[in-house]
PDB file of C-alpha atoms in Angstrom:
ATOM      1  CA  MET A   1      -7.555 -35.719 -23.551  1.00  0.00           C
ATOM      2  CA  ASN A   2      -5.288 -33.915 -21.196  1.00  0.00           C
ATOM      3  CA  LEU A   3      -5.740 -31.031 -18.884  1.00  0.00           C
ATOM      4  CA  ASN A   4      -4.805 -28.151 -21.274  1.00  0.00           C
ATOM      5  CA  SER A   5      -7.340 -29.455 -23.898  1.00  0.00           C
ATOM      6  CA  ILE A   6      -9.944 -29.523 -21.242  1.00  0.00           C
ATOM      7  CA  LYS A   7      -9.010 -25.862 -20.108  1.00  0.00           C
ATOM      8  CA  TYR A   8      -9.062 -24.818 -23.869  1.00  0.00           C
ATOM      9  CA  PHE A   9     -12.673 -26.328 -24.555  1.00  0.00           C
ATOM     10  CA  PHE A  10     -14.082 -24.613 -21.545  1.00  0.00           C
ATOM     11  CA  LYS A  11     -12.260 -21.244 -22.288  1.00  0.00           C
ATOM     12  CA  GLU A  12     -13.603 -21.486 -25.875  1.00  0.00           C
ATOM     13  CA  ALA A  13     -17.076 -22.324 -24.889  1.00  0.00           C
ATOM     14  CA  PHE A  14     -17.291 -19.300 -22.382  1.00  0.00           C
ATOM     15  CA  THR A  15     -15.525 -16.895 -24.870  1.00  0.00           C
ATOM     16  CA  SER A  16     -18.001 -17.854 -27.514  1.00  0.00           C
ATOM     17  CA  LEU A  17     -20.940 -17.433 -25.022  1.00  0.00           C
ATOM     18  CA  VAL A  18     -19.674 -13.859 -24.377  1.00  0.00           C
ATOM     19  CA  ARG A  19     -18.672 -12.815 -27.881  1.00  0.00           C
ATOM     20  CA  ASN A  20     -22.103 -13.888 -29.146  1.00  0.00           C
ATOM     21  CA  SER A  21     -24.119 -12.790 -26.069  1.00  0.00           C
ATOM     22  CA  TRP A  22     -27.039 -11.576 -27.731  1.00  0.00           C
ATOM     23  CA  LEU A  23     -27.452 -14.954 -29.645  1.00  0.00           C
ATOM     24  CA  SER A  24     -26.515 -16.824 -26.291  1.00  0.00           C
ATOM     25  CA  VAL A  25     -29.598 -14.774 -24.637  1.00  0.00           C
ATOM     26  CA  SER A  26     -31.867 -15.653 -27.451  1.00  0.00           C
ATOM     27  CA  SER A  27     -30.880 -19.265 -27.378  1.00  0.00           C
ATOM     28  CA  ILE A  28     -31.553 -19.287 -23.467  1.00  0.00           C
ATOM     29  CA  GLY A  29     -34.815 -17.559 -23.937  1.00  0.00           C
ATOM     30  CA  ILE A  30     -35.869 -20.361 -26.523  1.00  0.00           C
ATOM     31  CA  VAL A  31     -34.768 -23.078 -24.440  1.00  0.00           C
ATOM     32  CA  THR A  32     -36.518 -21.628 -21.265  1.00  0.00           C
ATOM     33  CA  VAL A  33     -39.907 -20.971 -23.163  1.00  0.00           C
ATOM     34  CA  SER A  34     -39.819 -24.539 -24.682  1.00  0.00           C
ATOM     35  CA  LEU A  35     -38.842 -26.089 -21.262  1.00  0.00           C
ATOM     36  CA  ILE A  36     -41.707 -24.091 -19.596  1.00  0.00           C
ATOM     37  CA  ILE A  37     -44.232 -25.256 -22.075  1.00  0.00           C
ATOM     38  CA  LEU A  38     -42.989 -29.107 -21.748  1.00  0.00           C
ATOM     39  CA  GLY A  39     -42.929 -28.503 -17.798  1.00  0.00           C
ATOM     40  CA  ALA A  40     -46.340 -27.220 -17.859  1.00  0.00           C
ATOM     41  CA  SER A  41     -47.481 -30.027 -20.329  1.00  0.00           C
ATOM     42  CA  LEU A  42     -46.115 -32.680 -17.953  1.00  0.00           C
ATOM     43  CA  LEU A  43     -47.880 -31.214 -14.953  1.00  0.00           C
ATOM     44  CA  LEU A  44     -51.184 -31.011 -16.999  1.00  0.00           C
ATOM     45  CA  VAL A  45     -50.772 -34.780 -17.845  1.00  0.00           C
ATOM     46  CA  VAL A  46     -50.024 -35.721 -14.311  1.00  0.00           C
ATOM     47  CA  ASN A  47     -53.184 -33.880 -12.940  1.00  0.00           C
ATOM     48  CA  ALA A  48     -55.335 -35.243 -15.806  1.00  0.00           C
ATOM     49  CA  GLU A  49     -54.136 -38.697 -14.863  1.00  0.00           C
ATOM     50  CA  LYS A  50     -54.987 -37.962 -11.216  1.00  0.00           C
ATOM     51  CA  LEU A  51     -58.407 -36.512 -12.117  1.00  0.00           C
ATOM     52  CA  ALA A  52     -59.150 -39.713 -14.132  1.00  0.00           C
ATOM     53  CA  GLN A  53     -58.047 -42.075 -11.409  1.00  0.00           C
ATOM     54  CA  SER A  54     -60.117 -40.123  -8.822  1.00  0.00           C
ATOM     55  CA  VAL A  55     -63.077 -40.229 -10.858  1.00  0.00           C
ATOM     56  CA  GLU A  56     -62.825 -43.910 -11.737  1.00  0.00           C
ATOM     57  CA  SER A  57     -62.124 -44.713  -8.056  1.00  0.00           C
ATOM     58  CA  SER A  58     -65.426 -43.434  -7.066  1.00  0.00           C
ATOM     59  CA  VAL A  59     -67.293 -45.717  -9.400  1.00  0.00           C
ATOM     60  CA  GLU A  60     -68.876 -48.597  -7.215  1.00  0.00           C
ATOM     61  CA  ILE A  61     -71.620 -51.201  -7.570  1.00  0.00           C
ATOM     62  CA  THR A  62     -74.436 -51.279  -5.068  1.00  0.00           C
ATOM     63  CA  ALA A  63     -76.207 -54.724  -4.795  1.00  0.00           C
ATOM     64  CA  PHE A  64     -79.581 -54.605  -2.987  1.00  0.00           C
ATOM     65  CA  LEU A  65     -80.645 -57.833  -1.107  1.00  0.00           C
ATOM     66  CA  LYS A  66     -84.107 -59.236  -1.297  1.00  0.00           C
ATOM     67  CA  GLU A  67     -86.038 -58.579   1.952  1.00  0.00           C
ATOM     68  CA  ASP A  68     -86.376 -62.115   3.060  1.00  0.00           C
ATOM     69  CA  VAL A  69     -82.643 -62.677   3.035  1.00  0.00           C
ATOM     70  CA  GLY A  70     -81.232 -63.785   6.345  1.00  0.00           C
ATOM     71  CA  LYS A  71     -77.698 -63.863   7.866  1.00  0.00           C
ATOM     72  CA  VAL A  72     -76.784 -67.320   6.339  1.00  0.00           C
ATOM     73  CA  GLU A  73     -78.261 -66.606   2.986  1.00  0.00           C
ATOM     74  CA  ARG A  74     -76.302 -63.089   2.943  1.00  0.00           C
ATOM     75  CA  ASP A  75     -72.987 -64.762   3.955  1.00  0.00           C
ATOM     76  CA  ARG A  76     -73.686 -67.120   0.930  1.00  0.00           C
ATOM     77  CA  ILE A  77     -74.020 -64.349  -1.318  1.00  0.00           C
ATOM     78  CA  LYS A  78     -70.874 -62.485  -0.123  1.00  0.00           C
ATOM     79  CA  ASP A  79     -69.003 -65.682  -0.654  1.00  0.00           C
ATOM     80  CA  LYS A  80     -70.354 -65.735  -4.125  1.00  0.00           C
ATOM     81  CA  ILE A  81     -69.388 -62.265  -5.008  1.00  0.00           C
ATOM     82  CA  LYS A  82     -65.828 -62.738  -3.784  1.00  0.00           C
ATOM     83  CA  GLU A  83     -65.535 -65.527  -6.441  1.00  0.00           C
ATOM     84  CA  ASN A  84     -65.587 -62.772  -8.963  1.00  0.00           C
ATOM     85  CA  SER A  85     -61.994 -61.988  -9.976  1.00  0.00           C
ATOM     86  CA  ALA A  86     -62.853 -58.308 -10.756  1.00  0.00           C
ATOM     87  CA  VAL A  87     -64.076 -57.528  -7.294  1.00  0.00           C
ATOM     88  CA  SER A  88     -61.547 -55.922  -5.003  1.00  0.00           C
ATOM     89  CA  THR A  89     -63.583 -54.918  -2.014  1.00  0.00           C
ATOM     90  CA  ILE A  90     -67.156 -55.812  -0.420  1.00  0.00           C
ATOM     91  CA  GLU A  91     -68.847 -53.701   2.183  1.00  0.00           C
ATOM     92  CA  PHE A  92     -72.055 -54.775   3.781  1.00  0.00           C
ATOM     93  CA  ILE A  93     -74.640 -51.960   4.433  1.00  0.00           C
ATOM     94  CA  SER A  94     -77.347 -52.763   6.600  1.00  0.00           C
ATOM     95  CA  LYS A  95     -80.901 -50.950   6.289  1.00  0.00           C
ATOM     96  CA  GLU A  96     -80.334 -49.112   9.541  1.00  0.00           C
ATOM     97  CA  GLN A  97     -76.881 -47.854   8.419  1.00  0.00           C
ATOM     98  CA  ALA A  98     -78.377 -46.845   4.996  1.00  0.00           C
ATOM     99  CA  LEU A  99     -81.036 -44.677   6.807  1.00  0.00           C
ATOM    100  CA  LYS A 100     -78.323 -43.232   8.810  1.00  0.00           C
ATOM    101  CA  ASP A 101     -76.188 -42.306   5.898  1.00  0.00           C
ATOM    102  CA  MET A 102     -79.348 -40.738   4.084  1.00  0.00           C
ATOM    103  CA  LYS A 103     -80.052 -38.822   7.243  1.00  0.00           C
ATOM    104  CA  GLN A 104     -76.593 -37.249   7.115  1.00  0.00           C
ATOM    105  CA  SER A 105     -76.734 -36.470   3.536  1.00  0.00           C
ATOM    106  CA  PHE A 106     -80.024 -34.524   4.209  1.00  0.00           C
ATOM    107  CA  GLY A 107     -78.209 -32.376   6.870  1.00  0.00           C
ATOM    108  CA  GLU A 108     -80.549 -29.977   8.570  1.00  0.00           C
ATOM    109  CA  ARG A 109     -83.444 -31.376   6.721  1.00  0.00           C
ATOM    110  CA  SER A 110     -82.926 -34.912   8.228  1.00  0.00           C
ATOM    111  CA  ASP A 111     -85.999 -34.569  10.374  1.00  0.00           C
ATOM    112  CA  ILE A 112     -88.229 -35.257   7.461  1.00  0.00           C
ATOM    113  CA  LEU A 113     -86.890 -38.970   7.628  1.00  0.00           C
ATOM    114  CA  GLU A 114     -87.995 -39.437  11.284  1.00  0.00           C
ATOM    115  CA  SER A 115     -91.350 -41.104  10.113  1.00  0.00           C
ATOM    116  CA  LEU A 116     -89.104 -44.052   8.599  1.00  0.00           C
ATOM    117  CA  GLU A 117     -87.457 -45.067  11.947  1.00  0.00           C
ATOM    118  CA  ASP A 118     -90.418 -47.583  12.805  1.00  0.00           C
ATOM    119  CA  SER A 119     -90.834 -48.936   9.251  1.00  0.00           C
ATOM    120  CA  ASN A 120     -87.487 -48.698   7.530  1.00  0.00           C
ATOM    121  CA  PRO A 121     -88.192 -49.310   3.678  1.00  0.00           C
ATOM    122  CA  LEU A 122     -84.428 -49.376   2.718  1.00  0.00           C
ATOM    123  CA  PRO A 123     -83.003 -52.952   1.900  1.00  0.00           C
ATOM    124  CA  ASP A 124     -79.811 -54.401   2.946  1.00  0.00           C
ATOM    125  CA  ALA A 125     -77.186 -54.141   0.379  1.00  0.00           C
ATOM    126  CA  PHE A 126     -73.502 -54.795  -0.462  1.00  0.00           C
ATOM    127  CA  ARG A 127     -71.363 -52.021  -1.668  1.00  0.00           C
ATOM    128  CA  ILE A 128     -68.709 -53.417  -4.145  1.00  0.00           C
ATOM    129  CA  LYS A 129     -65.504 -51.841  -5.755  1.00  0.00           C
ATOM    130  CA  THR A 130     -63.722 -53.567  -8.653  1.00  0.00           C
ATOM    131  CA  LYS A 131     -60.008 -53.483  -9.328  1.00  0.00           C
ATOM    132  CA  THR A 132     -60.553 -51.323 -12.377  1.00  0.00           C
ATOM    133  CA  ALA A 133     -63.313 -49.122 -13.292  1.00  0.00           C
ATOM    134  CA  GLU A 134     -63.612 -50.832 -16.791  1.00  0.00           C
ATOM    135  CA  ALA A 135     -64.758 -54.077 -14.962  1.00  0.00           C
ATOM    136  CA  VAL A 136     -67.761 -52.471 -13.520  1.00  0.00           C
ATOM    137  CA  PRO A 137     -70.379 -53.059 -15.911  1.00  0.00           C
ATOM    138  CA  ALA A 138     -69.306 -56.711 -16.556  1.00  0.00           C
ATOM    139  CA  ALA A 139     -69.277 -57.360 -12.760  1.00  0.00           C
ATOM    140  CA  ALA A 140     -72.689 -55.884 -12.254  1.00  0.00           C
ATOM    141  CA  ARG A 141     -74.107 -58.161 -15.008  1.00  0.00           C
ATOM    142  CA  ALA A 142     -72.632 -61.135 -13.090  1.00  0.00           C
ATOM    143  CA  LEU A 143     -74.003 -59.985  -9.836  1.00  0.00           C
ATOM    144  CA  GLU A 144     -77.488 -59.784 -11.302  1.00  0.00           C
ATOM    145  CA  LYS A 145     -77.571 -63.563 -11.803  1.00  0.00           C
ATOM    146  CA  ILE A 146     -76.925 -64.280  -7.992  1.00  0.00           C
ATOM    147  CA  ASN A 147     -80.069 -65.559  -6.111  1.00  0.00           C
ATOM    148  CA  GLY A 148     -81.006 -63.283  -3.368  1.00  0.00           C
ATOM    149  CA  ILE A 149     -79.854 -60.038  -5.086  1.00  0.00           C
ATOM    150  CA  GLU A 150     -82.978 -57.962  -6.007  1.00  0.00           C
ATOM    151  CA  GLN A 151     -81.346 -55.243  -7.891  1.00  0.00           C
ATOM    152  CA  VAL A 152     -77.807 -54.053  -9.063  1.00  0.00           C
ATOM    153  CA  ARG A 153     -76.947 -50.293  -9.580  1.00  0.00           C
ATOM    154  CA  TYR A 154     -73.818 -48.705 -10.406  1.00  0.00           C
ATOM    155  CA  GLY A 155     -74.815 -45.626 -12.665  1.00  0.00           C
ATOM    156  CA  GLN A 156     -75.892 -47.614 -15.895  1.00  0.00           C
ATOM    157  CA  GLY A 157     -75.191 -45.414 -18.928  1.00  0.00           C
ATOM    158  CA  VAL A 158     -73.372 -42.622 -16.853  1.00  0.00           C
ATOM    159  CA  VAL A 159     -70.446 -44.902 -15.978  1.00  0.00           C
ATOM    160  CA  GLU A 160     -69.653 -45.941 -19.639  1.00  0.00           C
ATOM    161  CA  LYS A 161     -69.883 -42.406 -20.714  1.00  0.00           C
ATOM    162  CA  LEU A 162     -67.534 -41.281 -17.778  1.00  0.00           C
ATOM    163  CA  LEU A 163     -65.033 -44.210 -18.615  1.00  0.00           C
ATOM    164  CA  ASN A 164     -65.100 -42.906 -22.287  1.00  0.00           C
ATOM    165  CA  VAL A 165     -64.311 -39.318 -21.394  1.00  0.00           C
ATOM    166  CA  THR A 166     -61.449 -40.326 -18.868  1.00  0.00           C
ATOM    167  CA  LYS A 167     -60.130 -42.258 -21.794  1.00  0.00           C
ATOM    168  CA  TRP A 168     -60.053 -39.462 -24.033  1.00  0.00           C
ATOM    169  CA  VAL A 169     -58.670 -37.082 -21.495  1.00  0.00           C
ATOM    170  CA  ARG A 170     -55.597 -39.542 -21.096  1.00  0.00           C
ATOM    171  CA  LEU A 171     -55.226 -39.754 -24.929  1.00  0.00           C
ATOM    172  CA  ALA A 172     -55.392 -35.935 -25.472  1.00  0.00           C
ATOM    173  CA  SER A 173     -53.050 -35.205 -22.659  1.00  0.00           C
ATOM    174  CA  ILE A 174     -50.472 -37.639 -24.162  1.00  0.00           C
ATOM    175  CA  VAL A 175     -50.840 -36.245 -27.884  1.00  0.00           C
ATOM    176  CA  THR A 176     -50.656 -32.647 -26.542  1.00  0.00           C
ATOM    177  CA  LEU A 177     -47.537 -33.549 -24.638  1.00  0.00           C
ATOM    178  CA  GLY A 178     -45.913 -35.237 -27.646  1.00  0.00           C
ATOM    179  CA  LEU A 179     -46.738 -32.397 -30.123  1.00  0.00           C
ATOM    180  CA  LEU A 180     -45.325 -29.812 -27.624  1.00  0.00           C
ATOM    181  CA  THR A 181     -42.246 -31.775 -27.008  1.00  0.00           C
ATOM    182  CA  LEU A 182     -41.676 -32.008 -30.842  1.00  0.00           C
ATOM    183  CA  ALA A 183     -42.145 -28.201 -31.178  1.00  0.00           C
ATOM    184  CA  ALA A 184     -39.831 -27.532 -28.363  1.00  0.00           C
ATOM    185  CA  VAL A 185     -37.042 -29.793 -29.730  1.00  0.00           C
ATOM    186  CA  PHE A 186     -37.404 -27.897 -33.315  1.00  0.00           C
ATOM    187  CA  LEU A 187     -37.246 -24.515 -31.681  1.00  0.00           C
ATOM    188  CA  ILE A 188     -34.022 -25.282 -29.721  1.00  0.00           C
ATOM    189  CA  ALA A 189     -32.431 -27.118 -32.517  1.00  0.00           C
ATOM    190  CA  THR A 190     -33.103 -24.365 -34.812  1.00  0.00           C
ATOM    191  CA  THR A 191     -31.675 -21.714 -32.370  1.00  0.00           C
ATOM    192  CA  ILE A 192     -28.388 -23.877 -31.995  1.00  0.00           C
ATOM    193  CA  ARG A 193     -28.080 -24.263 -35.622  1.00  0.00           C
ATOM    194  CA  MET A 194     -28.260 -20.515 -36.198  1.00  0.00           C
ATOM    195  CA  SER A 195     -25.514 -20.077 -33.633  1.00  0.00           C
ATOM    196  CA  VAL A 196     -23.298 -22.738 -35.499  1.00  0.00           C
ATOM    197  CA  PHE A 197     -24.148 -21.104 -38.836  1.00  0.00           C
ATOM    198  CA  ALA A 198     -22.896 -17.768 -37.709  1.00  0.00           C
ATOM    199  CA  ARG A 199     -19.515 -19.378 -36.960  1.00  0.00           C
ATOM    200  CA  ARG A 200     -19.103 -21.634 -39.795  1.00  0.00           C
ATOM    201  CA  ARG A 201     -15.982 -19.959 -41.121  1.00  0.00           C
ATOM    202  CA  GLU A 202     -14.285 -20.461 -37.824  1.00  0.00           C
ATOM    203  CA  ILE A 203     -15.065 -23.992 -37.941  1.00  0.00           C
ATOM    204  CA  GLY A 204     -13.762 -24.290 -41.650  1.00  0.00           C
ATOM    205  CA  ILE A 205     -10.478 -22.717 -40.563  1.00  0.00           C
ATOM    206  CA  MET A 206      -9.982 -24.799 -37.679  1.00  0.00           C
ATOM    207  CA  LYS A 207     -10.590 -28.132 -39.913  1.00  0.00           C
ATOM    208  CA  VAL A 208      -8.373 -26.657 -42.420  1.00  0.00           C
ATOM    209  CA  LEU A 209      -5.648 -26.485 -39.807  1.00  0.00           C
ATOM    210  CA  GLY A 210      -5.997 -30.063 -39.078  1.00  0.00           C
ATOM    211  CA  ALA A 211      -8.375 -30.100 -36.101  1.00  0.00           C
ATOM    212  CA  THR A 212     -10.217 -33.376 -35.354  1.00  0.00           C
ATOM    213  CA  ASN A 213     -13.988 -33.276 -35.391  1.00  0.00           C
ATOM    214  CA  TRP A 214     -14.109 -34.017 -31.690  1.00  0.00           C
ATOM    215  CA  PHE A 215     -11.687 -30.935 -31.103  1.00  0.00           C
ATOM    216  CA  VAL A 216     -13.976 -28.760 -33.008  1.00  0.00           C
ATOM    217  CA  ARG A 217     -17.241 -30.205 -31.764  1.00  0.00           C
ATOM    218  CA  PHE A 218     -16.417 -30.188 -27.932  1.00  0.00           C
ATOM    219  CA  PRO A 219     -16.515 -26.520 -27.295  1.00  0.00           C
ATOM    220  CA  PHE A 220     -19.776 -26.239 -29.086  1.00  0.00           C
ATOM    221  CA  MET A 221     -21.291 -29.133 -27.178  1.00  0.00           C
ATOM    222  CA  LEU A 222     -20.155 -27.447 -23.926  1.00  0.00           C
ATOM    223  CA  GLU A 223     -21.841 -24.241 -25.033  1.00  0.00           C
ATOM    224  CA  GLY A 224     -25.103 -26.106 -25.837  1.00  0.00           C
ATOM    225  CA  ILE A 225     -24.910 -27.763 -22.355  1.00  0.00           C
ATOM    226  CA  VAL A 226     -24.504 -24.327 -20.593  1.00  0.00           C
ATOM    227  CA  LEU A 227     -27.390 -22.765 -22.600  1.00  0.00           C
ATOM    228  CA  GLY A 228     -29.348 -25.822 -21.771  1.00  0.00           C
ATOM    229  CA  LEU A 229     -28.676 -25.913 -18.271  1.00  0.00           C
ATOM    230  CA  THR A 230     -29.156 -22.079 -17.842  1.00  0.00           C
ATOM    231  CA  GLY A 231     -32.501 -22.374 -19.777  1.00  0.00           C
ATOM    232  CA  GLY A 232     -33.556 -25.463 -17.615  1.00  0.00           C
ATOM    233  CA  LEU A 233     -32.938 -23.570 -14.286  1.00  0.00           C
ATOM    234  CA  LEU A 234     -34.969 -20.409 -15.345  1.00  0.00           C
ATOM    235  CA  ALA A 235     -37.848 -22.761 -16.714  1.00  0.00           C
ATOM    236  CA  ILE A 236     -38.012 -24.746 -13.393  1.00  0.00           C
ATOM    237  CA  LEU A 237     -38.034 -21.404 -11.410  1.00  0.00           C
ATOM    238  CA  VAL A 238     -40.901 -20.150 -13.441  1.00  0.00           C
ATOM    239  CA  VAL A 239     -42.764 -23.631 -13.507  1.00  0.00           C
ATOM    240  CA  ASP A 240     -42.312 -24.001  -9.902  1.00  0.00           C
ATOM    241  CA  LEU A 241     -43.389 -20.470  -8.796  1.00  0.00           C
ATOM    242  CA  GLY A 242     -46.270 -20.588 -11.317  1.00  0.00           C
ATOM    243  CA  TYR A 243     -47.618 -23.959 -10.026  1.00  0.00           C
ATOM    244  CA  LEU A 244     -47.442 -23.176  -6.429  1.00  0.00           C
ATOM    245  CA  SER A 245     -49.409 -19.994  -7.210  1.00  0.00           C
ATOM    246  CA  LEU A 246     -51.854 -21.999  -9.117  1.00  0.00           C
ATOM    247  CA  MET A 247     -52.387 -24.495  -6.261  1.00  0.00           C
ATOM    248  CA  GLN A 248     -53.039 -21.735  -3.892  1.00  0.00           C
ATOM    249  CA  LYS A 249     -55.594 -20.285  -6.185  1.00  0.00           C
ATOM    250  CA  VAL A 250     -57.283 -23.525  -6.871  1.00  0.00           C
ATOM    251  CA  LYS A 251     -57.396 -24.507  -2.942  1.00  0.00           C
ATOM    252  CA  VAL A 252     -59.423 -21.169  -2.325  1.00  0.00           C
ATOM    253  CA  SER A 253     -61.555 -21.088  -5.536  1.00  0.00           C
ATOM    254  CA  LEU A 254     -62.124 -24.521  -6.260  1.00  0.00           C
ATOM    255  CA  PRO A 255     -61.527 -26.707  -3.236  1.00  0.00           C
ATOM    256  CA  PHE A 256     -63.033 -29.986  -4.629  1.00  0.00           C
ATOM    257  CA  ILE A 257     -60.329 -30.065  -7.191  1.00  0.00           C
ATOM    258  CA  GLN A 258     -57.059 -31.789  -5.849  1.00  0.00           C
ATOM    259  CA  LEU A 259     -53.968 -31.031  -7.908  1.00  0.00           C
ATOM    260  CA  VAL A 260     -51.053 -33.081  -7.546  1.00  0.00           C
ATOM    261  CA  ASN A 261     -49.026 -31.838  -4.564  1.00  0.00           C
ATOM    262  CA  GLU A 262     -46.564 -34.722  -3.853  1.00  0.00           C
ATOM    263  CA  SER A 263     -43.226 -33.168  -3.684  1.00  0.00           C
ATOM    264  CA  GLN A 264     -41.593 -36.369  -5.157  1.00  0.00           C
ATOM    265  CA  VAL A 265     -43.710 -36.100  -8.176  1.00  0.00           C
ATOM    266  CA  ILE A 266     -43.046 -32.279  -8.836  1.00  0.00           C
ATOM    267  CA  LEU A 267     -39.179 -32.555  -8.138  1.00  0.00           C
ATOM    268  CA  SER A 268     -38.969 -35.445 -10.622  1.00  0.00           C
ATOM    269  CA  ILE A 269     -40.822 -33.275 -13.221  1.00  0.00           C
ATOM    270  CA  LEU A 270     -38.514 -30.144 -12.442  1.00  0.00           C
ATOM    271  CA  GLY A 271     -35.353 -32.418 -12.403  1.00  0.00           C
ATOM    272  CA  SER A 272     -36.302 -33.852 -15.824  1.00  0.00           C
ATOM    273  CA  MET A 273     -36.643 -30.319 -17.242  1.00  0.00           C
ATOM    274  CA  ILE A 274     -33.125 -29.688 -16.353  1.00  0.00           C
ATOM    275  CA  GLY A 275     -31.806 -33.003 -17.659  1.00  0.00           C
ATOM    276  CA  LEU A 276     -33.840 -32.309 -20.791  1.00  0.00           C
ATOM    277  CA  GLY A 277     -32.341 -28.914 -21.394  1.00  0.00           C
ATOM    278  CA  ILE A 278     -28.854 -30.157 -20.945  1.00  0.00           C
ATOM    279  CA  PHE A 279     -29.640 -33.251 -23.192  1.00  0.00           C
ATOM    280  CA  ILE A 280     -31.345 -31.164 -25.873  1.00  0.00           C
ATOM    281  CA  GLY A 281     -28.315 -28.513 -25.887  1.00  0.00           C
ATOM    282  CA  ALA A 282     -25.555 -30.978 -26.243  1.00  0.00           C
ATOM    283  CA  LEU A 283     -27.566 -33.115 -28.796  1.00  0.00           C
ATOM    284  CA  GLY A 284     -28.497 -30.011 -30.699  1.00  0.00           C
ATOM    285  CA  SER A 285     -25.062 -28.848 -30.841  1.00  0.00           C
ATOM    286  CA  TRP A 286     -23.901 -32.331 -32.139  1.00  0.00           C
ATOM    287  CA  PHE A 287     -26.265 -32.546 -35.094  1.00  0.00           C
ATOM    288  CA  SER A 288     -25.978 -28.913 -36.001  1.00  0.00           C
ATOM    289  CA  LEU A 289     -22.355 -29.379 -36.532  1.00  0.00           C
ATOM    290  CA  ARG A 290     -22.434 -32.123 -38.916  1.00  0.00           C
ATOM    291  CA  ARG A 291     -22.790 -30.441 -42.036  1.00  0.00           C
ATOM    292  CA  PHE A 292     -19.865 -27.857 -41.316  1.00  0.00           C
ATOM    293  CA  LEU A 293     -17.383 -30.537 -40.328  1.00  0.00           C
ATOM    294  CA  LYS A 294     -17.475 -31.784 -43.757  1.00  0.00           C
ATOM    295  CA  VAL A 295     -14.563 -29.904 -45.137  1.00  0.00           C
TER     296      VAL A 295
END
């Protein structure tokens, strides 16, 4: 491929874009809308995963010790808990610390707990976190069998339902992303196919005159790449501005919800939108030309 051929390919691609301006604009519009849908879906999946991880990380086990357990026995229980491979962290909460935490949770009404200072009824306890939220029920059952532990709590019944909900949130987000991806690819491929169909006679004449498949295909692929790139740039502009606006509104209205704001994650999603636009534009042109190259 010499320099003259490259100049010809770029000239043909941009001449075609200008000549078929309305079709080019509609193609860019379809690519933009499709990539906006995909970008929004990716951000939805990322935020759903963050929410699920946040919920799961808050799940913990509290093992209350018997009243007569001393320091030596307490250390033995701690060592026994560490033997469980599912356990990641163990924190000892004394009855004094438990009462202090309870007072803080009561806020301005903490004075009603003053009478408990002399006769603190709260037991010593271990606060335990597992490596995965799914391991909580099994770990709790194992802790109940350790001598010296009076009671084990982890939100029985609620945790199982919570884990089930997070599992379905992940599944639903992945399925939604997959369906929207297929829809976007179909829309873009259909639009490019219409562009190629409108120029089928031009392609036929070039083939009759002896042009190779690559010679015919390359300008169309460049055209698809330009359309995909332009649509991708417009899409990331809309998605980026829309997501920044959403983060500001959520921060004010729903401060307890933390959306993904890591620049590396957001930039990787926006970058993938441009890459996907270019890829789909080139690939759509390639496949759309196949039937018209059989002359």
